[in-house]
XYZ file of N, CA, C and O in Angstrom:
732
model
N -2.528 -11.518 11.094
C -2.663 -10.084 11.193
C -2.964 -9.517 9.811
O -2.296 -9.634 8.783
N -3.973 -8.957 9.986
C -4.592 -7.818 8.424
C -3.935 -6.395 8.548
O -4.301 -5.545 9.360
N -3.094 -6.273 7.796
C -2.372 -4.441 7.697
C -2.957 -4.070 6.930
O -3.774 -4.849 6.438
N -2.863 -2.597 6.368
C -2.176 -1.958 4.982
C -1.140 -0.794 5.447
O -1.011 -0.037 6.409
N -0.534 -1.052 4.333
C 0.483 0.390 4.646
C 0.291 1.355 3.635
O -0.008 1.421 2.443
N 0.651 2.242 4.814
C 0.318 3.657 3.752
C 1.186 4.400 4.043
O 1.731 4.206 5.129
N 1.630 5.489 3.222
C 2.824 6.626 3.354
C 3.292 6.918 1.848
O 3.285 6.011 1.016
N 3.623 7.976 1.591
C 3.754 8.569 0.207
C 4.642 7.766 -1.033
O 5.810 7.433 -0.831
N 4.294 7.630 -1.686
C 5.328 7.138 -3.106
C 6.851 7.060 -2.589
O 7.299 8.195 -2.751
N 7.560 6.473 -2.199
C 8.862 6.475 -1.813
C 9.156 6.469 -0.173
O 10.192 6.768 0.422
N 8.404 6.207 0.129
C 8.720 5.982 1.717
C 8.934 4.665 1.974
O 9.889 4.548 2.742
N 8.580 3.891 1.742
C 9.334 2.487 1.916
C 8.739 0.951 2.300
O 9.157 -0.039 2.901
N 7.186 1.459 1.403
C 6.210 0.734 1.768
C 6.494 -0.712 1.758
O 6.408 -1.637 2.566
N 6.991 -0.501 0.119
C 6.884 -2.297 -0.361
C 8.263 -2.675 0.389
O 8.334 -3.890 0.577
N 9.303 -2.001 0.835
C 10.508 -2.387 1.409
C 10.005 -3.262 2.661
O 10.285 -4.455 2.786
N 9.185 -2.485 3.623
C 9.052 -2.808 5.215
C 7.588 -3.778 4.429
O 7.096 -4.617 5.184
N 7.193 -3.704 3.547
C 6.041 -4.934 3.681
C 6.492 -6.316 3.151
O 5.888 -7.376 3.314
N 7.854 -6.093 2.378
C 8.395 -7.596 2.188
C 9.095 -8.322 3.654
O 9.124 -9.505 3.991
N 9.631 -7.086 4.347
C 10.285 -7.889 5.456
C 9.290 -8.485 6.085
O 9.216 -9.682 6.360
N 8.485 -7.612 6.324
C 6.976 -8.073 7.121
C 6.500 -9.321 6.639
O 6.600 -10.243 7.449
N 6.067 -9.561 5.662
C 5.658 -10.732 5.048
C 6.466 -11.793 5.748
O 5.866 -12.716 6.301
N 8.200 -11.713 5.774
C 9.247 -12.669 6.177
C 8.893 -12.967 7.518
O 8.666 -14.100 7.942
N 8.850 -11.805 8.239
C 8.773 -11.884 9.858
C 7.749 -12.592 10.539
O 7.773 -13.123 11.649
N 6.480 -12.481 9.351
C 4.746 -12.649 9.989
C 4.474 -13.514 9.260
O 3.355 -14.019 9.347
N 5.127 -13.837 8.586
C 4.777 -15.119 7.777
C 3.159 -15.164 6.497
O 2.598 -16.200 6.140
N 2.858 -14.052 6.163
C 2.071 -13.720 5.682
C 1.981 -12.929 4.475
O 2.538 -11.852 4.685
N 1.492 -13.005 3.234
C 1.532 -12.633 2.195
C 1.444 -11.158 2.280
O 0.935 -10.508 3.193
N 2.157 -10.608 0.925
C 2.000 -9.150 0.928
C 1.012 -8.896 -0.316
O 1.399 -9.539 -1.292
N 0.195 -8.369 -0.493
C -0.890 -7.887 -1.370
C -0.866 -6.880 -2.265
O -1.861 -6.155 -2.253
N 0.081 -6.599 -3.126
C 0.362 -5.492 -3.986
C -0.575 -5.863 -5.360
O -0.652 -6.707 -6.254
N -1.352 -4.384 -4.786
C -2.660 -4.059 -5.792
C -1.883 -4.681 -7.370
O -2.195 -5.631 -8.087
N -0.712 -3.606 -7.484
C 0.117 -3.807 -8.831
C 0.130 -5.081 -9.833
O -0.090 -5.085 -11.044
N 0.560 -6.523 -8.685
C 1.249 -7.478 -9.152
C 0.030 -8.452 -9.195
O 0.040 -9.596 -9.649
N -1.135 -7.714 -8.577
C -2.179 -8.605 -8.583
C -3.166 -8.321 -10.122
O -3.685 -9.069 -10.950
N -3.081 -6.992 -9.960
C -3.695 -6.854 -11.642
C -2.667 -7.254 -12.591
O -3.232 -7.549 -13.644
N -1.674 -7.363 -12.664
C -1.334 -8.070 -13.447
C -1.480 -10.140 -13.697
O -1.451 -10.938 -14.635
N -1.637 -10.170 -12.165
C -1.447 -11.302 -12.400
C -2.989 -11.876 -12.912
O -3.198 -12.951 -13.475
N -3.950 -10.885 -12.561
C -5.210 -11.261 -12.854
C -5.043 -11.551 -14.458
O -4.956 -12.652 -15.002
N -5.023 -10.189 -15.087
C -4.967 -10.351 -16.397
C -4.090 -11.368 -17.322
O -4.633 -11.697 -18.377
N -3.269 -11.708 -17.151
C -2.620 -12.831 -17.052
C -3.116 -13.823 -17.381
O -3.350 -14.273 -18.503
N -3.409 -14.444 -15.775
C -4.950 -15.641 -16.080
C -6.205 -15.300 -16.596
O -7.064 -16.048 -17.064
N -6.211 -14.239 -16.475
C -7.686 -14.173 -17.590
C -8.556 -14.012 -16.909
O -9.588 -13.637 -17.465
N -8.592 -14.206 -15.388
C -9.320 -13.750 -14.624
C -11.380 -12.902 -14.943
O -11.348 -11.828 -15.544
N -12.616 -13.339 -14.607
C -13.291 -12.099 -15.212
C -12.953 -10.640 -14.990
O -13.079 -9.777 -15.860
N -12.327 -10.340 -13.238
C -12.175 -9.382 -13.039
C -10.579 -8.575 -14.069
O -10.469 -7.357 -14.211
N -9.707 -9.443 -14.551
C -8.644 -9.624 -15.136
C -9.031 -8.938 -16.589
O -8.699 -7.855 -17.070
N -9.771 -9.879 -17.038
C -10.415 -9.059 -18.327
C -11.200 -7.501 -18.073
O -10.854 -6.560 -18.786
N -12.024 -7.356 -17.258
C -12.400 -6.022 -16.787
C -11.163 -4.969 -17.163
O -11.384 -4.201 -18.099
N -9.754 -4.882 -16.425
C -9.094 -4.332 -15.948
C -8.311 -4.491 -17.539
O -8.415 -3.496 -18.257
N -7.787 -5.309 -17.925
C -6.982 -5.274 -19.187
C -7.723 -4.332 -19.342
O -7.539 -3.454 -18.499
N -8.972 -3.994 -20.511
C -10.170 -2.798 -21.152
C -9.557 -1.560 -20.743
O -9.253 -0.648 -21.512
N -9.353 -1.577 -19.217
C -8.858 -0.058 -18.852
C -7.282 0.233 -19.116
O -6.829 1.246 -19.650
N -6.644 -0.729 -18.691
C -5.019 -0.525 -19.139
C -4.566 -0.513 -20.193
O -3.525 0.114 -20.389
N -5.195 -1.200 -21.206
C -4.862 -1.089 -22.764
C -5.007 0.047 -23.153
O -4.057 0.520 -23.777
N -6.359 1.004 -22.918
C -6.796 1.941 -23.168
C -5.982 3.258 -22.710
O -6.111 4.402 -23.146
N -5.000 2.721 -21.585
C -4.376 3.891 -21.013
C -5.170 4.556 -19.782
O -4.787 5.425 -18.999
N -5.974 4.108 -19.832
C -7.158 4.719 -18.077
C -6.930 4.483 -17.372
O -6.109 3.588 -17.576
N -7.089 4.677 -16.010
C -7.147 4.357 -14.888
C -7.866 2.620 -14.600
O -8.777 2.193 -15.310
N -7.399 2.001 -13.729
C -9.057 0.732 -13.348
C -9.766 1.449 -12.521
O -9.268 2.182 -11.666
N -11.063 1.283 -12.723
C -11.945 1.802 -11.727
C -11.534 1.263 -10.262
O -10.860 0.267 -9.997
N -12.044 2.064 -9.507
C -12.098 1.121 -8.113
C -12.802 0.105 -7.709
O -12.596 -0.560 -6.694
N -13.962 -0.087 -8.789
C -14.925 -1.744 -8.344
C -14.127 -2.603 -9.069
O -14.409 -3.780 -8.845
N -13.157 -2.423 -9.922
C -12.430 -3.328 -10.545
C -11.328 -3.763 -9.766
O -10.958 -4.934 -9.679
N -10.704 -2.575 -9.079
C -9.358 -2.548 -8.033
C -10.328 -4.088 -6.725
O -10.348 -5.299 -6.505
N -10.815 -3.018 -6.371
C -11.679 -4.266 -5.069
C -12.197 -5.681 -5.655
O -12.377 -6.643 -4.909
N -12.361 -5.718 -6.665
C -12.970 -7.408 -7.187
C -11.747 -7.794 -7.253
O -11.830 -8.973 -6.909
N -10.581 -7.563 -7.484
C -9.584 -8.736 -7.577
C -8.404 -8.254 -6.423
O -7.390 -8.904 -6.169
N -8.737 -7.144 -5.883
C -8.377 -7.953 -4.371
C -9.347 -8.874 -3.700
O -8.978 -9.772 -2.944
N -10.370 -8.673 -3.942
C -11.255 -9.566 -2.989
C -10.984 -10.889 -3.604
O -10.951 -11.799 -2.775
N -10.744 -11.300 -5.051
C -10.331 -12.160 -5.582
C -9.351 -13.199 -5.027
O -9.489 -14.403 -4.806
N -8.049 -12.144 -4.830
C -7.038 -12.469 -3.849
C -7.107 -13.018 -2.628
O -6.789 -14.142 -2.241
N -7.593 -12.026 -2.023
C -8.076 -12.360 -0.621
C -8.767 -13.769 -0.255
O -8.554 -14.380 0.792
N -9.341 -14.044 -0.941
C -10.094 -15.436 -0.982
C -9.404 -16.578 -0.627
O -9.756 -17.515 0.090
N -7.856 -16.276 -1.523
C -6.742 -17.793 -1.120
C -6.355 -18.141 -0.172
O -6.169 -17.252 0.658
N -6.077 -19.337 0.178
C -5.711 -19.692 1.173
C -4.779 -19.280 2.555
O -4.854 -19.364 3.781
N -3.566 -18.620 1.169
C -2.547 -18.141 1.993
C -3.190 -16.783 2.914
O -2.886 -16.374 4.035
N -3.987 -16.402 2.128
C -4.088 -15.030 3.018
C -5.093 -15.458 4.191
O -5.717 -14.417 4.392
N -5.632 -16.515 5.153
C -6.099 -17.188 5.984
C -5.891 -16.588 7.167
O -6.609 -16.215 8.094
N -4.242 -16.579 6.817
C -3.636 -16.171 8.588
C -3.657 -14.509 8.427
O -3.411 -13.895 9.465
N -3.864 -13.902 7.507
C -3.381 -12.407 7.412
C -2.765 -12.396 6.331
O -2.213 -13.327 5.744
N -2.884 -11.022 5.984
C -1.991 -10.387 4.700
C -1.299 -8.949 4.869
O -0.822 -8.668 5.968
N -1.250 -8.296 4.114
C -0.560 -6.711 4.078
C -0.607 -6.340 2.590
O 0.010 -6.720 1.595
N -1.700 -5.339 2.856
C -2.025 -4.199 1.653
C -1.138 -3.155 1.785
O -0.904 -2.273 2.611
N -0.545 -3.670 0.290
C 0.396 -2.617 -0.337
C -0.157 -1.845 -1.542
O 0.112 -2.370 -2.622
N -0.692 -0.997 -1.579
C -1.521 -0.221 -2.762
C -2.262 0.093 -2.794
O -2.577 0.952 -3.617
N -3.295 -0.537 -1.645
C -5.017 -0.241 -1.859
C -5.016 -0.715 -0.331
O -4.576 -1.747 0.177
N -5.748 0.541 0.299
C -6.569 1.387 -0.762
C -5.710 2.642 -1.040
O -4.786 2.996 -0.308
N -6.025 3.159 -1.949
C -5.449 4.706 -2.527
C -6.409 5.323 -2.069
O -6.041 5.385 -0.896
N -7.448 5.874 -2.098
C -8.880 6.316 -1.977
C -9.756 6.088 -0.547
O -9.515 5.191 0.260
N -10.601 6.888 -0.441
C -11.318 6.659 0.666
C -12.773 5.833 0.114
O -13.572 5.110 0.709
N -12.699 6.263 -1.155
C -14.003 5.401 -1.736
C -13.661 3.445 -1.340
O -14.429 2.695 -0.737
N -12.125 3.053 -1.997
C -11.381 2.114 -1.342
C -11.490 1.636 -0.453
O -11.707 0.425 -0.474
N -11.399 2.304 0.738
C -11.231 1.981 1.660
C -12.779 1.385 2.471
O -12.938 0.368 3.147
N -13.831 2.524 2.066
C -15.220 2.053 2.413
C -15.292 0.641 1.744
O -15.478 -0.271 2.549
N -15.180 0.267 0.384
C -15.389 -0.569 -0.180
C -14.587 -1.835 0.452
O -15.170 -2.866 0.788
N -13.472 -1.681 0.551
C -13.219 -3.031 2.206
C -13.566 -2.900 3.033
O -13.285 -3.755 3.874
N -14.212 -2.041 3.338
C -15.009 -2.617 4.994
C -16.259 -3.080 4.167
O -16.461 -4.249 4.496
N -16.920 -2.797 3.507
C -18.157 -3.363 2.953
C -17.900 -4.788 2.743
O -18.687 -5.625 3.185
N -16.635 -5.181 1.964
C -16.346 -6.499 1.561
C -16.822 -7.358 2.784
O -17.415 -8.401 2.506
N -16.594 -6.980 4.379
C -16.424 -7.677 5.087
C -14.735 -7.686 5.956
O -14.539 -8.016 7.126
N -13.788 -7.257 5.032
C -12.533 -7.024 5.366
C -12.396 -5.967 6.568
O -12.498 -4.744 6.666
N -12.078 -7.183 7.554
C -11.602 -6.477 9.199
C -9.723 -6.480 9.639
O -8.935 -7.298 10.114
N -9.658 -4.851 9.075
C -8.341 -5.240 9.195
C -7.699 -4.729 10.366
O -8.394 -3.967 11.039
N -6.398 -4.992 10.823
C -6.231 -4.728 12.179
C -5.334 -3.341 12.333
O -5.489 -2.329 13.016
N -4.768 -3.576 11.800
C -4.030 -2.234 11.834
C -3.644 -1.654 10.418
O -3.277 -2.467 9.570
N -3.706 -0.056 10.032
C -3.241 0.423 9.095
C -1.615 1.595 9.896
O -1.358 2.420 10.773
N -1.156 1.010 9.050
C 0.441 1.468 9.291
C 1.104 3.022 8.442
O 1.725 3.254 7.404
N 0.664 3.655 9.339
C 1.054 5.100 8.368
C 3.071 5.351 8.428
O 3.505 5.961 9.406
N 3.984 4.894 7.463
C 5.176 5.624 6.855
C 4.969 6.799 6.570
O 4.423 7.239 5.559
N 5.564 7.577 7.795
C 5.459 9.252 7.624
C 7.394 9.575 6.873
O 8.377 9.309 7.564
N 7.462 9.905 6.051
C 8.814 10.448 5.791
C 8.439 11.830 4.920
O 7.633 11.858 3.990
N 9.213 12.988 5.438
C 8.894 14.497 4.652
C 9.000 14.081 3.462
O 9.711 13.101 3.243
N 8.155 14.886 2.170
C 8.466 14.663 0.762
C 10.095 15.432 0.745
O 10.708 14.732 -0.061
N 10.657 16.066 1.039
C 11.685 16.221 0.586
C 12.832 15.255 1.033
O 13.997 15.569 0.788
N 12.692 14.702 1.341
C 13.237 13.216 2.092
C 13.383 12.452 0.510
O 14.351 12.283 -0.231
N 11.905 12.087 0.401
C 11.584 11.277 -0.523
C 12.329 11.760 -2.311
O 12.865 11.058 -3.168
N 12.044 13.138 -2.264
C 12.494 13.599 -3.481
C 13.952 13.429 -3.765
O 14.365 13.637 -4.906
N 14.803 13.044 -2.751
C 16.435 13.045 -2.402
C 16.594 11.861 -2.762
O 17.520 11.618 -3.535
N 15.376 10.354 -2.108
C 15.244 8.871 -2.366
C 16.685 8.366 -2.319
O 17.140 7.569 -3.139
N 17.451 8.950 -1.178
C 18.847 8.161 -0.565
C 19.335 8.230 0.982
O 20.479 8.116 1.421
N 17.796 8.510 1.851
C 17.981 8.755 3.240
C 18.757 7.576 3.901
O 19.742 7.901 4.563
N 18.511 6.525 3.830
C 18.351 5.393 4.243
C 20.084 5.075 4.309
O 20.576 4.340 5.165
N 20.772 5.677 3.390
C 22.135 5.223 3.221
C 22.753 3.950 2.497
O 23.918 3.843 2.113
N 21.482 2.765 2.359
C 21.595 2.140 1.907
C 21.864 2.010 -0.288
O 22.130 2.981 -0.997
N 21.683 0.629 -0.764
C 21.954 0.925 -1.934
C 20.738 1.805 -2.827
O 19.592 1.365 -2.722
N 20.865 2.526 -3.342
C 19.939 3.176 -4.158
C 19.317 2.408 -5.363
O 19.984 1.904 -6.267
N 17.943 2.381 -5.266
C 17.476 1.782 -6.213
C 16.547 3.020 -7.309
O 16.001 3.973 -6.753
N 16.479 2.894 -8.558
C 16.102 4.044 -9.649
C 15.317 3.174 -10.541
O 15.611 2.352 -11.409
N 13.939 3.745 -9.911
C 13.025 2.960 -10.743
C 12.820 4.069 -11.832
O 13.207 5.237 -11.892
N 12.098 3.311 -12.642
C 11.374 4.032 -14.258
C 10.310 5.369 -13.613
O 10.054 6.424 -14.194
N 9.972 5.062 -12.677
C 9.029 6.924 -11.806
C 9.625 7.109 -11.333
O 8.914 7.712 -10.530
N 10.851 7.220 -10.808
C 11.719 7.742 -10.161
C 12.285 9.432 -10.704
O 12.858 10.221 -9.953
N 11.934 9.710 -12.243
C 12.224 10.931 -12.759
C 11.690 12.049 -11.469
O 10.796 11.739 -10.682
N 12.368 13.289 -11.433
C 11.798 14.394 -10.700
C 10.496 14.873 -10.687
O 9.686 15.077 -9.783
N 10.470 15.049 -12.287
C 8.586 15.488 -12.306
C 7.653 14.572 -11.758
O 6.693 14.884 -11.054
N 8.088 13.030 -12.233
C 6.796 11.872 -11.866
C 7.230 11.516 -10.848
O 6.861 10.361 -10.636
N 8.028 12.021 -9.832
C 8.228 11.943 -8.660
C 7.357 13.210 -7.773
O 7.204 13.124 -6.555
N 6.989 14.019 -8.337
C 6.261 15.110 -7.811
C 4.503 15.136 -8.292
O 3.516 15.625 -7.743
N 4.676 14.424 -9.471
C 3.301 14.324 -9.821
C 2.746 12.892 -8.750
O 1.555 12.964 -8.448
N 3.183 12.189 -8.432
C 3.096 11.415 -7.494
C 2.671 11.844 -6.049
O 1.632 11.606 -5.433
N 3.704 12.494 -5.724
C 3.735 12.793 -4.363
C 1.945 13.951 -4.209
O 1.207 13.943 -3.224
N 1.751 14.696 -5.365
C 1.117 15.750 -5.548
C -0.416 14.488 -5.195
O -1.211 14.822 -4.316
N -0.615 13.302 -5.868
C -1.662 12.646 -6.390
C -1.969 11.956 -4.916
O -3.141 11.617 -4.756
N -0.946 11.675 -3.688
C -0.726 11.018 -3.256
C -1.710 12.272 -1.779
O -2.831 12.139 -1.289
N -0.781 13.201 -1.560
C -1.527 14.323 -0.822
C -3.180 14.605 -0.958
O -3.923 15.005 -0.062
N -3.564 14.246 -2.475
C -4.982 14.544 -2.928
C -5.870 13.510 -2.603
O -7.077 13.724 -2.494
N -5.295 12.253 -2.416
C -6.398 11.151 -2.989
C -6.140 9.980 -1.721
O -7.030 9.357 -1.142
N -4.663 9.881 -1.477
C -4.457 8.539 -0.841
C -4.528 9.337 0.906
O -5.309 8.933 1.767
N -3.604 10.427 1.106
C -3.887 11.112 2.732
C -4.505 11.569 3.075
O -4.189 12.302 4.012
N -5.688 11.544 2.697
C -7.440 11.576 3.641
C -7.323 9.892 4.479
O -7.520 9.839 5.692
N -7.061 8.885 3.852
C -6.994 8.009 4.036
C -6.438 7.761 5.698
O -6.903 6.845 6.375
N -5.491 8.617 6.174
C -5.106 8.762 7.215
C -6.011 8.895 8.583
O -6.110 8.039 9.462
N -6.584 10.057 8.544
C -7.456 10.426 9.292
C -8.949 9.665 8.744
O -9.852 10.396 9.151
N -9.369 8.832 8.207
C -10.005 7.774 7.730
C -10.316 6.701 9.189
O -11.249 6.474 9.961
N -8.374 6.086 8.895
C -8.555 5.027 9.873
C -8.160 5.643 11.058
O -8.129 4.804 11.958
N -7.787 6.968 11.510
C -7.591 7.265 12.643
C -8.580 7.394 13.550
O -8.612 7.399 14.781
N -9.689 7.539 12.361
C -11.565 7.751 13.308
C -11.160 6.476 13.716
O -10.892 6.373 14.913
N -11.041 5.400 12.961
C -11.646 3.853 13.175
C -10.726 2.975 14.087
O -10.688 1.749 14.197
N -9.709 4.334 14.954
C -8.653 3.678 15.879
C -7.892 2.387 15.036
O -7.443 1.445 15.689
N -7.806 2.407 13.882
C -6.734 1.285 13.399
C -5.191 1.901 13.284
O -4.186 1.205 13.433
N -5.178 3.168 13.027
C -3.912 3.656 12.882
C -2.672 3.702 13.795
O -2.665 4.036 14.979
N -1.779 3.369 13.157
C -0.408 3.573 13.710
C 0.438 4.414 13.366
O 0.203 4.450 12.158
N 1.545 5.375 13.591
C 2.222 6.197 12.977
C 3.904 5.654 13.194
O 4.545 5.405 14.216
N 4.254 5.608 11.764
C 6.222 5.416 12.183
C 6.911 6.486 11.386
O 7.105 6.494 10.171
N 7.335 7.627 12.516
C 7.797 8.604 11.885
C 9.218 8.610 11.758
O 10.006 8.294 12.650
N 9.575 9.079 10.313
C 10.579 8.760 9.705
C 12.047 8.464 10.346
O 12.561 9.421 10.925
N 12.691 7.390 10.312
C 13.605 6.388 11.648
C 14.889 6.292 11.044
O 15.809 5.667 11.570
N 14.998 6.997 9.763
C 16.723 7.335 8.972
C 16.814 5.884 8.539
O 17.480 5.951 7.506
N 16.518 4.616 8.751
C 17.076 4.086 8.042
C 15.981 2.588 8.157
O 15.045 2.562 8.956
N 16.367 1.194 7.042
C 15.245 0.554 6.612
C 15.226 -0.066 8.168
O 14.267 0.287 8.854
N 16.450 -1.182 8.928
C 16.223 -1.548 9.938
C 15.959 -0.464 11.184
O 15.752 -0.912 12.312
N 15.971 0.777 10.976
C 14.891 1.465 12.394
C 13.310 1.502 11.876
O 12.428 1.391 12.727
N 13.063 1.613 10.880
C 12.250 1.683 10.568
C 11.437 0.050 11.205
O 10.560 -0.290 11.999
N 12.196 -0.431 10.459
C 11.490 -1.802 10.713
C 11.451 -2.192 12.331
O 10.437 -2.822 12.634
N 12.169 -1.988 13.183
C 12.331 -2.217 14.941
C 11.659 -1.425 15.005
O 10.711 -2.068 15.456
N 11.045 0.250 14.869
C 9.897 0.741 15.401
C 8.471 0.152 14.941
O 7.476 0.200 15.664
N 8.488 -0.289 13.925
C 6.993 -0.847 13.140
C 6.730 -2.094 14.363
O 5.924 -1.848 15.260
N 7.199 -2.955 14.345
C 7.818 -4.352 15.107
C 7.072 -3.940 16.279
O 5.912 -4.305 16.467
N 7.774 -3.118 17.148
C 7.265 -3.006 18.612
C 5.597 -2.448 18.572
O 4.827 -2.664 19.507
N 5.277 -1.838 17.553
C 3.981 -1.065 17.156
C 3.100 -2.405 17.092
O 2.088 -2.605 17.763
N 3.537 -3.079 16.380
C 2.598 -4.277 16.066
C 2.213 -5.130 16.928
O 1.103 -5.653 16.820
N 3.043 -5.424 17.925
C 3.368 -5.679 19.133
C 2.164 -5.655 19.948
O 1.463 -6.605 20.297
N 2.008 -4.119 20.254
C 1.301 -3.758 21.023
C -0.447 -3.745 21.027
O -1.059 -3.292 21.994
């Protein structure tokens, strides 16, 4: 199975895409850990992307898509994967279907931003990352409304979408996704 998940900065992407990975047996694809890992090895697309991060810029998006497609290539991702990060963009998103990338479902995490701005619905243990501050928690959410939720109504033309609206906690969350996938 080919996902991505999508839903705002703090909704609980990479949470429900590690279980997922466990459940489906299939790698999770975080744009993040992959540019790093590119650059790392040295990767060509790796070197591309260092140029922009050293510099403090953004990576372009033909840089973002060459080393997922990079990724994508390995073995493990054969049976399926799950995009965690990308696409952000609708430019993104064209640019995997161009790749050839037929994915099956995109998984929209709906939770209100003020949910998110609280980042202790769940009841569970609280985790406080380094963006976790209030402002870059809002400059986020702000970047996220602009750029990544067009993305929504994107794949909703392309009937891939699913919606899991916000379920109070990580295991409802995860038993509603489950039966979604299911189907």
């Amino acid at each position: 199975m080919k996902l991505i998940l999508l839903g705002a900065p703090g909704a609980g992407k990479g949470t429900q895409a590690e279980i997922l990975c466990d459940k489906l047996g299939i790698p999770t694809i975080s744009t993040g850990n992959i540019l790093r890992a590119a650059v790392k090895e040295g990767t060509p697309m790796g070197k591309k992307a260092k140029s922009f991060m050293d510099a403090g810029a953004l990576v372009p998006d033909d840089v973002i898509v060459g080393i997922v497609k990079e990724r994508l290539a390995e073995p493990d991702c054969e049976k399926g994967f799950i995009l965690d990060g990308m696409p952000r963009t609708i430019a993104q998103g064209e640019a995997l279907e161009q790749m050839g990338v037929d994915i099956d479902k995109v998984v929209n995490l709906i939770v209100p931003d003020e949910a998110i701005t609280r980042r202790d619905r769940c009841g569970g243990e609280l985790a406080i990352r380094k963006d976790d501050e209030p402002a870059t928690v809002l400059d986020r959410l702000k970047a996220y409304h602009e750029q990544t939720e067009p993305l929504v109504e994107f794949y909703r033309q392309r009937g891939k979408l699913v919606e899991v609206p916000d379920q109070g906690s990580i295991e409802a969350t995860t038993a509603f996704l489950l039966k979604l996938l299911e189907a």
